[in-house]
Each structure stands twice: as structure tokens, then as C-alpha cells.
Amino acid sequence: EFAIRSLVKIGRQLVSICELSYRRDILECCLNIDNLLAKYKDLLRRRLPINGPECVMISRSLSLHIHQLQRRLQEAIVYQVSDDFMDITSAIKTLRQASLISSNEPSRKEVFQATVQEFINHSSSLIQTARLAANGTSCRSKSTIETINTTAAQISDLTPQVIYAARIVFGDPNNSPTTREHFDLLRDQWLTQIEYLRSQVDDAIPSDEFVKACEEAIIHDTQQTEKAIADLNSSILIDSTSNIIRRANRILLVTYQEIENSEDSAFTTQLQNASDAFKETLSPMIAAAKQLALSPDNKIAHSQWQQTNNELIDAIGNVREALQPLTSNLINDLEHISFNHSSRSGNFDIFRIIVFVFFLIKYNKF
């Protein structure tokens, strides 16, 4: 009961921050589990046998909803990681700039306070998402989970120190180099910890699911870009294409990390080829996006960006497929399996199905 309620608690925490498309399913799962758990406890209170029809029916239904919640949690958390850790540096860079605003500037204090709050929110989001990735996904590495929770706690302690140092810089009438150096020291510590946290979170979640989440987000950003072009809105256009670039760089980072950690030479070779091809599509897309930002109404620039962006999305799909070669190949093999039990090949095919199911379980595909 404690384990089930802990899972439901993670679900309710995630509902408050996750993408809207996941909220309804997660909340519905949580409510169903709460109701079924209450019914099951009531049956036990009435001393009905555990193997009786009522208890068995509720326990099966409860198990089904628990597995459904686990799957939806994993999908939502992976998407949240891809979104929150897309850009980890901008908020603290903006904080430094705001702390150095000249005392003659109007609304100086209001700008600084807004920037401080933005940094607090950013830091809190990263910490919360990291903890969810450690405790609410399929990660089975105890050391990774402990490292994420420990690093998140250290960042939580360091964030107020960074803000305090920024306030000293902001309030220093002499603009002393010492106060700036102190802030920069704490800023560098915060960035180092955040980068380490990001790498641990990347280890905690399945790489292929992460790439899939980034791919879906890039498609959404592409749709936002097309809308901005139609509306001639340069600001949204720049934001959307910048997000595509950031997500693409995150995919490369995770891919290189996967190559570095793997000892399977065939797998790393295939993944390296896919990531190299993907990397080659990034520069042309960035160049086309810059031209499009300068002239949103230029149809040639629009067409060029569409072409390069589509090539980038196709290349991401190849990276995603390269990250799951084993299960993909086995799934394709199922189409050619014979169920002729009278033949020796039929026995071999049954063996292949058993192997297939084993790897699905091992790699959390069930």
C-alpha cells in the first residue's frame, strides 16, 4: 500500500507541472487507483479471502491501472526532462546582466526582482523534474537515483546563495570587482552542479524515449514556426526555431553519452553514423532559420527552411531507431515467423519468440 500510494503521490506532483496532454490520463489513473485501493482494503477489513473472486478481480484491475500509471508517468517525465533541461544557462546569465544594470536605468529594481523570480522558478523546475526522473521512471540504478537526489539537494541549497550574491552586486554603488567575482564563483558552481545533474538525469531515462520526446517537441515547434510565418511574427519565429536548435543539441549530447557508455561495437557504429548524419543537417537548418528570421515574408527563405528542417526531423528519426536496434529488429522478424509446430524450424521460431519476449521485459517494453 505504501508503494502504491508513493506512486500516486508522484503522479499528483507531476500533474501540476507536466504537459497538458498527459494530465487527464495521469489524474484519472490516480483516482482509479485510490478508489480500487479503498475497495480492496474494505474487503480485507470484512475478512474476505484474498483468493476470493472479489479480491482477485479488484487486485487484477488495480495491477492494470498501476502499470498504466507507470507508463504514463514515464512518458510525461521524459517529455518534461526534454523541455526543462533544454536550456539550463539562460536564466542565470540574465540574472547576472540584471544585477549589473546601471543605477540610472528606469525600472531597474523591478527588472531585477522579476529576473530573480525567474531564476528561482527555473532552478525549482529543474530540481523537481530531476527528482521525478529519479523516483518516477524505470531507472533501476540505485547509485544514479541517490546521486540525482543528492545533487538536487545541493543545488537547492546553492540557489539562495547565488541570489544573495546577485543582490550584493546589484546594491553595490561602487561596482566592486570583488562582489562580481564572488557572484561569478557561485554562478560557476551552480552551472557545474546543474550540468552534472543533467547528465545523471539523462542516464536515468531511456535514451530512445528521450529522443522521441524531443522529436515530438520539435514537430510542435515547427508548427509554431509555420504559424509565426503566416502571422509575420518574428519574435515567435525566433523563439520557436531557437527551441528546435536547443532540442537538437540535447539529442546530440544524449547520443554521444550513449555512444561513450556502450560497449557494443555494432550498436555504437550504427548510432555514430546516425548521429553524424543528424549533425550534418543542423548547420543548414540554422543558416536557413537566420535568413527566415530576417525576412519572414520571403517565400524562398521559407521554402529553404522547410526543406532543411524536414531533413533534420528525418535524421532525428534515424537516431531514435538506431537507439533501439535490438527490439526493432526482433519486431521486424516477427512478421516472418512460422507457427508450424511440426517442423524443426517451427521449434526454432518459438524459441525466437521466447527470446523476443525476454528482451522486451529486460528493456521495459512491457
mmCIF file of C-alpha atoms in Angstrom:
data_model
loop_
_atom_site.group_PDB
_atom_site.id
_atom_site.type_symbol
_atom_site.label_atom_id
_atom_site.label_comp_id
_atom_site.label_asym_id
_atom_site.label_seq_id
_atom_site.Cartn_x
_atom_site.Cartn_y
_atom_site.Cartn_z
ATOM 1 C CA GLU A 1 0.000 0.000 0.000
ATOM 2 C CA PHE A 2 2.851 2.377 0.822
ATOM 3 C CA ALA A 3 4.497 1.696 -2.568
ATOM 4 C CA ILE A 4 1.230 2.248 -4.426
ATOM 5 C CA ARG A 5 0.475 5.495 -2.587
ATOM 6 C CA SER A 6 4.032 6.705 -3.244
ATOM 7 C CA LEU A 7 3.485 6.147 -6.970
ATOM 8 C CA VAL A 8 0.158 8.010 -6.844
ATOM 9 C CA LYS A 9 1.866 10.855 -4.964
ATOM 10 C CA ILE A 10 4.447 11.183 -7.767
ATOM 11 C CA GLY A 11 1.585 11.214 -10.262
ATOM 12 C CA ARG A 12 -0.191 14.058 -8.467
ATOM 13 C CA GLN A 13 3.057 16.039 -8.233
ATOM 14 C CA LEU A 14 3.634 15.617 -11.953
ATOM 15 C CA VAL A 15 0.092 16.693 -12.878
ATOM 16 C CA SER A 16 0.823 20.215 -11.604
ATOM 17 C CA ILE A 17 3.789 20.746 -13.938
ATOM 18 C CA CYS A 18 3.566 18.343 -16.874
ATOM 19 C CA GLU A 19 2.371 18.892 -20.430
ATOM 20 C CA LEU A 20 -1.411 19.311 -20.670
ATOM 21 C CA SER A 21 -1.807 16.276 -22.928
ATOM 22 C CA TYR A 22 -0.653 13.965 -20.091
ATOM 23 C CA ARG A 23 -2.581 15.480 -17.179
ATOM 24 C CA ARG A 24 -6.004 13.952 -17.727
ATOM 25 C CA ASP A 25 -4.723 10.375 -18.118
ATOM 26 C CA ILE A 26 -2.421 10.604 -15.090
ATOM 27 C CA LEU A 27 -5.094 12.152 -12.869
ATOM 28 C CA GLU A 28 -7.652 9.561 -13.991
ATOM 29 C CA CYS A 29 -5.211 6.735 -13.191
ATOM 30 C CA CYS A 30 -4.536 8.192 -9.742
ATOM 31 C CA LEU A 31 -8.258 8.453 -8.952
ATOM 32 C CA ASN A 32 -8.944 4.906 -10.162
ATOM 33 C CA ILE A 33 -6.081 3.517 -8.073
ATOM 34 C CA ASP A 34 -7.278 5.385 -4.964
ATOM 35 C CA ASN A 35 -10.815 4.005 -5.407
ATOM 36 C CA LEU A 36 -9.662 0.435 -6.056
ATOM 37 C CA LEU A 37 -7.260 0.516 -3.114
ATOM 38 C CA ALA A 38 -10.059 1.703 -0.831
ATOM 39 C CA LYS A 39 -12.338 -1.118 -2.067
ATOM 40 C CA TYR A 40 -9.595 -3.698 -1.593
ATOM 41 C CA LYS A 41 -8.907 -2.514 1.967
ATOM 42 C CA ASP A 42 -12.631 -2.686 2.690
ATOM 43 C CA LEU A 43 -12.736 -6.313 1.523
ATOM 44 C CA LEU A 44 -9.805 -7.160 3.781
ATOM 45 C CA ARG A 45 -11.449 -5.347 6.671
ATOM 46 C CA ARG A 46 -14.504 -7.560 6.142
ATOM 47 C CA ARG A 47 -12.159 -10.577 6.293
ATOM 48 C CA LEU A 48 -12.989 -11.819 2.811
ATOM 49 C CA PRO A 49 -10.462 -14.352 1.424
ATOM 50 C CA ILE A 50 -7.624 -12.873 -0.624
ATOM 51 C CA ASN A 51 -8.077 -15.530 -3.315
ATOM 52 C CA GLY A 52 -11.840 -14.975 -3.430
ATOM 53 C CA PRO A 53 -13.451 -13.667 -6.660
ATOM 54 C CA GLU A 54 -13.984 -10.096 -5.409
ATOM 55 C CA CYS A 55 -10.423 -9.645 -4.133
ATOM 56 C CA VAL A 56 -8.928 -11.229 -7.256
ATOM 57 C CA MET A 57 -10.996 -9.026 -9.574
ATOM 58 C CA ILE A 58 -10.033 -5.829 -7.745
ATOM 59 C CA SER A 59 -6.357 -6.799 -7.453
ATOM 60 C CA ARG A 60 -6.166 -7.503 -11.197
ATOM 61 C CA SER A 61 -7.824 -4.200 -12.006
ATOM 62 C CA LEU A 62 -5.536 -2.428 -9.544
ATOM 63 C CA SER A 63 -2.454 -4.011 -11.134
ATOM 64 C CA LEU A 64 -3.630 -2.943 -14.587
ATOM 65 C CA HIS A 65 -4.115 0.690 -13.534
ATOM 66 C CA ILE A 66 -0.756 0.747 -11.713
ATOM 67 C CA HIS A 67 1.086 -0.387 -14.854
ATOM 68 C CA GLN A 68 -0.875 2.145 -16.912
ATOM 69 C CA LEU A 69 0.099 4.915 -14.485
ATOM 70 C CA GLN A 70 3.751 3.839 -14.602
ATOM 71 C CA ARG A 71 3.785 4.044 -18.397
ATOM 72 C CA ARG A 72 2.115 7.459 -18.486
ATOM 73 C CA LEU A 73 4.409 8.771 -15.739
ATOM 74 C CA GLN A 74 7.472 7.683 -17.681
ATOM 75 C CA GLU A 75 6.235 9.321 -20.890
ATOM 76 C CA ALA A 76 5.322 12.576 -19.124
ATOM 77 C CA ILE A 77 8.561 12.754 -17.110
ATOM 78 C CA VAL A 78 10.726 12.090 -20.168
ATOM 79 C CA TYR A 79 8.904 14.862 -22.039
ATOM 80 C CA GLN A 80 9.352 17.181 -19.042
ATOM 81 C CA VAL A 81 13.087 16.426 -18.926
ATOM 82 C CA SER A 82 13.397 17.198 -22.633
ATOM 83 C CA ASP A 83 11.626 20.519 -22.041
ATOM 84 C CA ASP A 84 13.049 21.755 -18.708
ATOM 85 C CA PHE A 85 16.678 20.787 -19.395
ATOM 86 C CA MET A 86 16.602 22.168 -22.937
ATOM 87 C CA ASP A 87 18.248 25.413 -21.745
ATOM 88 C CA ILE A 88 19.970 25.459 -18.357
ATOM 89 C CA THR A 89 22.102 28.615 -18.708
ATOM 90 C CA SER A 90 19.906 31.486 -19.899
ATOM 91 C CA ALA A 91 18.220 32.219 -16.547
ATOM 92 C CA ILE A 92 21.478 32.649 -14.606
ATOM 93 C CA LYS A 93 23.047 34.675 -17.439
ATOM 94 C CA THR A 94 20.052 37.021 -17.365
ATOM 95 C CA LEU A 95 20.380 37.276 -13.573
ATOM 96 C CA ARG A 96 23.986 38.442 -13.914
ATOM 97 C CA GLN A 97 23.021 41.036 -16.527
ATOM 98 C CA ALA A 98 20.177 42.315 -14.332
ATOM 99 C CA SER A 99 22.485 42.657 -11.315
ATOM 100 C CA LEU A 100 24.796 44.911 -13.372
ATOM 101 C CA ILE A 101 22.073 47.301 -14.625
ATOM 102 C CA SER A 102 23.159 50.906 -14.189
ATOM 103 C CA SER A 103 21.616 52.778 -11.258
ATOM 104 C CA ASN A 104 20.411 55.420 -13.737
ATOM 105 C CA GLU A 105 18.182 52.974 -15.611
ATOM 106 C CA PRO A 106 14.406 53.355 -15.040
ATOM 107 C CA SER A 107 12.531 50.390 -13.515
ATOM 108 C CA ARG A 108 15.899 48.946 -12.529
ATOM 109 C CA LYS A 109 14.614 47.408 -9.302
ATOM 110 C CA GLU A 110 11.512 45.891 -10.923
ATOM 111 C CA VAL A 111 13.573 44.280 -13.690
ATOM 112 C CA PHE A 112 15.994 42.804 -11.152
ATOM 113 C CA GLN A 113 13.196 41.403 -8.944
ATOM 114 C CA ALA A 114 11.477 39.826 -11.969
ATOM 115 C CA THR A 115 14.774 38.255 -13.048
ATOM 116 C CA VAL A 116 15.413 36.863 -9.558
ATOM 117 C CA GLN A 117 11.971 35.264 -9.509
ATOM 118 C CA GLU A 118 12.533 33.814 -12.963
ATOM 119 C CA PHE A 119 15.812 32.252 -11.793
ATOM 120 C CA ILE A 120 14.125 30.813 -8.678
ATOM 121 C CA ASN A 121 11.369 29.280 -10.790
ATOM 122 C CA HIS A 122 13.885 27.895 -13.274
ATOM 123 C CA SER A 123 16.022 26.313 -10.564
ATOM 124 C CA SER A 124 12.960 24.852 -8.807
ATOM 125 C CA SER A 125 11.670 23.337 -12.055
ATOM 126 C CA LEU A 126 14.999 21.649 -12.773
ATOM 127 C CA ILE A 127 15.214 20.246 -9.241
ATOM 128 C CA GLN A 128 11.621 18.983 -9.234
ATOM 129 C CA THR A 129 11.890 17.385 -12.679
ATOM 130 C CA ALA A 130 15.202 15.730 -11.753
ATOM 131 C CA ARG A 131 13.671 14.197 -8.624
ATOM 132 C CA LEU A 132 10.708 12.936 -10.637
ATOM 133 C CA ALA A 133 13.101 11.389 -13.172
ATOM 134 C CA ALA A 134 14.934 9.617 -10.346
ATOM 135 C CA ASN A 135 11.894 8.354 -8.479
ATOM 136 C CA GLY A 136 9.128 8.074 -11.088
ATOM 137 C CA THR A 137 10.724 6.341 -14.080
ATOM 138 C CA SER A 138 12.053 2.871 -14.879
ATOM 139 C CA CYS A 139 15.556 3.707 -13.594
ATOM 140 C CA ARG A 140 16.921 0.695 -11.694
ATOM 141 C CA SER A 141 20.329 2.115 -10.773
ATOM 142 C CA LYS A 142 20.370 2.858 -7.063
ATOM 143 C CA SER A 143 23.556 4.926 -7.368
ATOM 144 C CA THR A 144 22.053 7.103 -10.141
ATOM 145 C CA ILE A 145 18.884 7.713 -8.102
ATOM 146 C CA GLU A 146 20.893 8.614 -4.997
ATOM 147 C CA THR A 147 23.224 10.885 -6.993
ATOM 148 C CA ILE A 148 20.301 12.758 -8.566
ATOM 149 C CA ASN A 149 18.595 13.301 -5.213
ATOM 150 C CA THR A 150 21.860 14.400 -3.558
ATOM 151 C CA THR A 151 22.814 16.784 -6.385
ATOM 152 C CA ALA A 152 19.293 18.239 -6.474
ATOM 153 C CA ALA A 153 19.534 18.956 -2.733
ATOM 154 C CA GLN A 154 22.921 20.662 -3.197
ATOM 155 C CA ILE A 155 21.525 22.875 -5.988
ATOM 156 C CA SER A 156 18.550 23.718 -3.786
ATOM 157 C CA ASP A 157 20.980 24.929 -1.103
ATOM 158 C CA LEU A 158 23.175 26.774 -3.612
ATOM 159 C CA THR A 159 20.386 28.710 -5.365
ATOM 160 C CA PRO A 160 19.694 31.148 -2.454
ATOM 161 C CA GLN A 161 23.445 31.811 -2.193
ATOM 162 C CA VAL A 162 23.575 32.759 -5.894
ATOM 163 C CA ILE A 163 20.609 35.108 -5.422
ATOM 164 C CA TYR A 164 22.188 36.689 -2.331
ATOM 165 C CA ALA A 165 25.451 37.277 -4.245
ATOM 166 C CA ALA A 166 23.448 38.835 -7.110
ATOM 167 C CA ARG A 167 21.705 41.193 -4.638
ATOM 168 C CA ILE A 168 25.109 42.304 -3.305
ATOM 169 C CA VAL A 169 26.280 43.088 -6.847
ATOM 170 C CA PHE A 170 23.008 44.888 -7.583
ATOM 171 C CA GLY A 171 23.230 47.000 -4.418
ATOM 172 C CA ASP A 172 26.948 47.829 -4.679
ATOM 173 C CA PRO A 173 27.223 51.550 -5.546
ATOM 174 C CA ASN A 174 30.943 51.206 -6.285
ATOM 175 C CA ASN A 175 30.504 48.280 -8.685
ATOM 176 C CA SER A 176 33.353 46.484 -6.919
ATOM 177 C CA PRO A 177 35.192 43.707 -8.844
ATOM 178 C CA THR A 178 35.249 41.652 -5.631
ATOM 179 C CA THR A 179 31.454 41.382 -5.451
ATOM 180 C CA ARG A 180 31.288 40.409 -9.128
ATOM 181 C CA GLU A 181 33.984 37.767 -8.685
ATOM 182 C CA HIS A 182 32.089 36.331 -5.718
ATOM 183 C CA PHE A 183 28.900 36.095 -7.786
ATOM 184 C CA ASP A 184 30.777 34.559 -10.740
ATOM 185 C CA LEU A 185 32.307 31.929 -8.455
ATOM 186 C CA LEU A 186 28.888 30.879 -7.153
ATOM 187 C CA ARG A 187 27.422 31.057 -10.673
ATOM 188 C CA ASP A 188 30.105 28.675 -11.961
ATOM 189 C CA GLN A 189 29.455 26.286 -9.069
ATOM 190 C CA TRP A 190 25.723 26.342 -9.809
ATOM 191 C CA LEU A 191 26.287 25.696 -13.523
ATOM 192 C CA THR A 192 28.695 22.833 -12.804
ATOM 193 C CA GLN A 193 26.177 21.201 -10.495
ATOM 194 C CA ILE A 194 23.315 21.682 -12.971
ATOM 195 C CA GLU A 195 25.338 20.179 -15.832
ATOM 196 C CA TYR A 196 26.204 17.192 -13.641
ATOM 197 C CA LEU A 197 22.550 16.833 -12.629
ATOM 198 C CA ARG A 198 21.505 16.915 -16.284
ATOM 199 C CA SER A 199 23.960 14.142 -17.196
ATOM 200 C CA GLN A 200 22.656 11.972 -14.334
ATOM 201 C CA VAL A 201 19.045 12.585 -15.338
ATOM 202 C CA ASP A 202 19.909 11.625 -18.913
ATOM 203 C CA ASP A 203 21.317 8.351 -17.545
ATOM 204 C CA ALA A 204 18.116 7.720 -15.580
ATOM 205 C CA ILE A 205 15.732 7.804 -18.551
ATOM 206 C CA PRO A 206 15.672 5.640 -21.709
ATOM 207 C CA SER A 207 17.568 7.430 -24.478
ATOM 208 C CA ASP A 208 15.221 6.336 -27.258
ATOM 209 C CA GLU A 209 12.208 7.683 -25.349
ATOM 210 C CA PHE A 210 14.061 10.943 -24.715
ATOM 211 C CA VAL A 211 14.840 11.359 -28.420
ATOM 212 C CA LYS A 212 11.212 10.553 -29.261
ATOM 213 C CA ALA A 213 10.016 13.248 -26.814
ATOM 214 C CA CYS A 214 12.423 15.785 -28.348
ATOM 215 C CA GLU A 215 11.279 14.772 -31.827
ATOM 216 C CA GLU A 216 7.622 15.383 -30.899
ATOM 217 C CA ALA A 217 8.514 18.727 -29.321
ATOM 218 C CA ILE A 218 10.464 19.776 -32.428
ATOM 219 C CA ILE A 219 7.460 18.936 -34.593
ATOM 220 C CA HIS A 220 5.347 21.134 -32.297
ATOM 221 C CA ASP A 221 7.954 23.940 -32.519
ATOM 222 C CA THR A 222 7.867 23.547 -36.303
ATOM 223 C CA GLN A 223 4.100 24.069 -36.268
ATOM 224 C CA GLN A 224 4.575 27.165 -34.093
ATOM 225 C CA THR A 225 7.151 28.466 -36.565
ATOM 226 C CA GLU A 226 4.769 27.982 -39.502
ATOM 227 C CA LYS A 227 2.079 29.888 -37.618
ATOM 228 C CA ALA A 228 4.540 32.701 -36.830
ATOM 229 C CA ILE A 229 5.485 32.900 -40.528
ATOM 230 C CA ALA A 230 1.819 33.173 -41.506
ATOM 231 C CA ASP A 231 1.339 35.930 -38.914
ATOM 232 C CA LEU A 232 4.687 37.603 -39.787
ATOM 233 C CA ASN A 233 5.599 37.391 -36.104
ATOM 234 C CA SER A 234 9.408 37.499 -35.985
ATOM 235 C CA SER A 235 9.576 37.192 -32.195
ATOM 236 C CA ILE A 236 7.734 33.842 -32.014
ATOM 237 C CA LEU A 237 9.573 32.661 -35.127
ATOM 238 C CA ILE A 238 12.943 33.250 -33.462
ATOM 239 C CA ASP A 239 11.807 31.612 -30.192
ATOM 240 C CA SER A 240 10.452 28.516 -31.966
ATOM 241 C CA THR A 241 13.458 27.957 -34.229
ATOM 242 C CA SER A 242 15.792 28.566 -31.257
ATOM 243 C CA ASN A 243 13.964 25.848 -29.344
ATOM 244 C CA ILE A 244 14.411 23.467 -32.267
ATOM 245 C CA ILE A 245 18.161 24.141 -32.242
ATOM 246 C CA ARG A 246 18.395 23.673 -28.457
ATOM 247 C CA ARG A 247 16.480 20.392 -28.598
ATOM 248 C CA ALA A 248 18.665 19.183 -31.473
ATOM 249 C CA ASN A 249 21.785 19.914 -29.436
ATOM 250 C CA ARG A 250 20.309 17.996 -26.487
ATOM 251 C CA ILE A 251 19.744 14.987 -28.755
ATOM 252 C CA LEU A 252 23.381 15.127 -29.854
ATOM 253 C CA LEU A 253 24.521 15.356 -26.223
ATOM 254 C CA VAL A 254 22.481 12.318 -25.176
ATOM 255 C CA THR A 255 23.557 10.380 -28.266
ATOM 256 C CA TYR A 256 27.266 10.994 -27.622
ATOM 257 C CA GLN A 257 26.752 9.987 -23.988
ATOM 258 C CA GLU A 258 25.120 6.736 -25.140
ATOM 259 C CA ILE A 259 27.998 6.023 -27.547
ATOM 260 C CA GLU A 260 30.554 6.667 -24.816
ATOM 261 C CA ASN A 261 28.815 4.382 -22.303
ATOM 262 C CA SER A 262 28.103 1.439 -24.627
ATOM 263 C CA GLU A 263 30.460 -1.491 -25.183
ATOM 264 C CA ASP A 264 28.507 -2.907 -28.148
ATOM 265 C CA SER A 265 30.644 -2.022 -31.186
ATOM 266 C CA ALA A 266 27.902 -2.759 -33.759
ATOM 267 C CA PHE A 267 25.427 -0.614 -31.837
ATOM 268 C CA THR A 268 27.857 2.299 -31.369
ATOM 269 C CA THR A 269 28.862 2.227 -35.050
ATOM 270 C CA GLN A 270 25.245 2.395 -36.186
ATOM 271 C CA LEU A 271 24.440 5.131 -33.671
ATOM 272 C CA GLN A 272 27.585 7.090 -34.588
ATOM 273 C CA ASN A 273 26.633 7.034 -38.281
ATOM 274 C CA ALA A 274 23.090 8.180 -37.500
ATOM 275 C CA SER A 275 24.291 10.980 -35.195
ATOM 276 C CA ASP A 276 26.904 12.161 -37.728
ATOM 277 C CA ALA A 277 24.232 12.348 -40.424
ATOM 278 C CA PHE A 278 21.959 14.183 -37.998
ATOM 279 C CA LYS A 279 24.689 16.660 -37.068
ATOM 280 C CA GLU A 280 25.228 17.489 -40.744
ATOM 281 C CA THR A 281 21.591 18.625 -41.036
ATOM 282 C CA LEU A 282 21.863 21.073 -38.123
ATOM 283 C CA SER A 283 24.071 23.804 -39.651
ATOM 284 C CA PRO A 284 21.996 24.184 -42.863
ATOM 285 C CA MET A 285 18.818 24.434 -40.775
ATOM 286 C CA ILE A 286 20.365 27.119 -38.525
ATOM 287 C CA ALA A 287 21.520 29.138 -41.546
ATOM 288 C CA ALA A 288 18.064 28.857 -43.150
ATOM 289 C CA ALA A 289 16.380 29.867 -39.874
ATOM 290 C CA LYS A 290 18.541 33.002 -39.655
ATOM 291 C CA GLN A 291 17.590 34.017 -43.186
ATOM 292 C CA LEU A 292 13.934 33.351 -42.441
ATOM 293 C CA ALA A 293 14.062 35.476 -39.265
ATOM 294 C CA LEU A 294 15.379 38.403 -41.320
ATOM 295 C CA SER A 295 12.642 38.013 -43.962
ATOM 296 C CA PRO A 296 9.593 36.082 -42.667
ATOM 297 C CA ASP A 297 7.633 37.002 -45.807
ATOM 298 C CA ASN A 298 10.322 35.697 -48.185
ATOM 299 C CA LYS A 299 8.885 32.553 -49.807
ATOM 300 C CA ILE A 300 12.288 31.310 -50.969
ATOM 301 C CA ALA A 301 13.701 31.591 -47.434
ATOM 302 C CA HIS A 302 10.579 29.867 -46.110
ATOM 303 C CA SER A 303 10.915 27.000 -48.576
ATOM 304 C CA GLN A 304 14.621 26.588 -47.814
ATOM 305 C CA TRP A 305 13.953 26.452 -44.075
ATOM 306 C CA GLN A 306 11.159 23.902 -44.544
ATOM 307 C CA GLN A 307 13.450 21.645 -46.544
ATOM 308 C CA THR A 308 16.360 21.804 -44.089
ATOM 309 C CA ASN A 309 14.053 21.420 -41.090
ATOM 310 C CA ASN A 310 12.357 18.353 -42.601
ATOM 311 C CA GLU A 311 15.781 16.811 -43.242
ATOM 312 C CA LEU A 312 16.685 17.450 -39.604
ATOM 313 C CA ILE A 313 13.468 15.786 -38.348
ATOM 314 C CA ASP A 314 14.055 12.772 -40.625
ATOM 315 C CA ALA A 315 17.601 12.449 -39.275
ATOM 316 C CA ILE A 316 16.284 12.537 -35.690
ATOM 317 C CA GLY A 317 14.003 9.622 -36.560
ATOM 318 C CA ASN A 318 17.060 7.664 -37.739
ATOM 319 C CA VAL A 319 18.853 8.390 -34.455
ATOM 320 C CA ARG A 320 15.819 7.221 -32.490
ATOM 321 C CA GLU A 321 15.674 3.976 -34.473
ATOM 322 C CA ALA A 322 19.414 3.424 -34.005
ATOM 323 C CA LEU A 323 18.957 3.669 -30.237
ATOM 324 C CA GLN A 324 16.659 0.638 -30.235
ATOM 325 C CA PRO A 325 18.171 -1.742 -32.806
ATOM 326 C CA LEU A 326 17.600 -4.917 -30.824
ATOM 327 C CA THR A 327 13.865 -4.586 -30.208
ATOM 328 C CA SER A 328 13.258 -3.060 -33.663
ATOM 329 C CA ASN A 329 14.962 -5.963 -35.435
ATOM 330 C CA LEU A 330 13.117 -8.544 -33.343
ATOM 331 C CA ILE A 331 9.770 -6.862 -34.025
ATOM 332 C CA ASN A 332 10.509 -6.922 -37.765
ATOM 333 C CA ASP A 333 11.470 -10.602 -37.517
ATOM 334 C CA LEU A 334 8.053 -11.464 -36.055
ATOM 335 C CA GLU A 335 6.483 -10.821 -39.466
ATOM 336 C CA HIS A 336 8.448 -13.767 -40.909
ATOM 337 C CA ILE A 337 7.983 -16.234 -38.043
ATOM 338 C CA SER A 338 6.224 -19.524 -38.834
ATOM 339 C CA PHE A 339 3.987 -21.256 -36.294
ATOM 340 C CA ASN A 340 4.335 -24.730 -37.868
ATOM 341 C CA HIS A 341 4.900 -26.849 -34.735
ATOM 342 C CA SER A 342 5.603 -29.989 -36.750
ATOM 343 C CA SER A 343 8.822 -28.669 -38.234
ATOM 344 C CA ARG A 344 12.233 -28.106 -36.713
ATOM 345 C CA SER A 345 12.133 -24.514 -37.990
ATOM 346 C CA GLY A 346 8.854 -24.079 -36.137
ATOM 347 C CA ASN A 347 10.549 -25.036 -32.873
ATOM 348 C CA PHE A 348 13.309 -22.548 -33.595
ATOM 349 C CA ASP A 349 10.717 -19.848 -34.315
ATOM 350 C CA ILE A 350 9.044 -20.494 -30.960
ATOM 351 C CA PHE A 351 12.458 -20.134 -29.321
ATOM 352 C CA ARG A 352 12.890 -16.778 -31.110
ATOM 353 C CA ILE A 353 9.545 -15.594 -29.729
ATOM 354 C CA ILE A 354 10.671 -16.523 -26.202
ATOM 355 C CA VAL A 355 13.922 -14.572 -26.724
ATOM 356 C CA PHE A 356 11.924 -11.642 -28.126
ATOM 357 C CA VAL A 357 9.633 -11.526 -25.061
ATOM 358 C CA PHE A 358 12.642 -11.783 -22.748
ATOM 359 C CA PHE A 359 14.268 -8.705 -24.276
ATOM 360 C CA LEU A 360 11.004 -6.766 -24.220
ATOM 361 C CA ILE A 361 10.826 -7.391 -20.483
ATOM 362 C CA LYS A 362 14.507 -6.627 -19.971
ATOM 363 C CA TYR A 363 14.295 -3.298 -21.793
ATOM 364 C CA ASN A 364 10.977 -2.307 -20.158
ATOM 365 C CA LYS A 365 8.890 -2.558 -23.348
ATOM 366 C CA PHE A 366 6.007 -4.215 -21.464
#
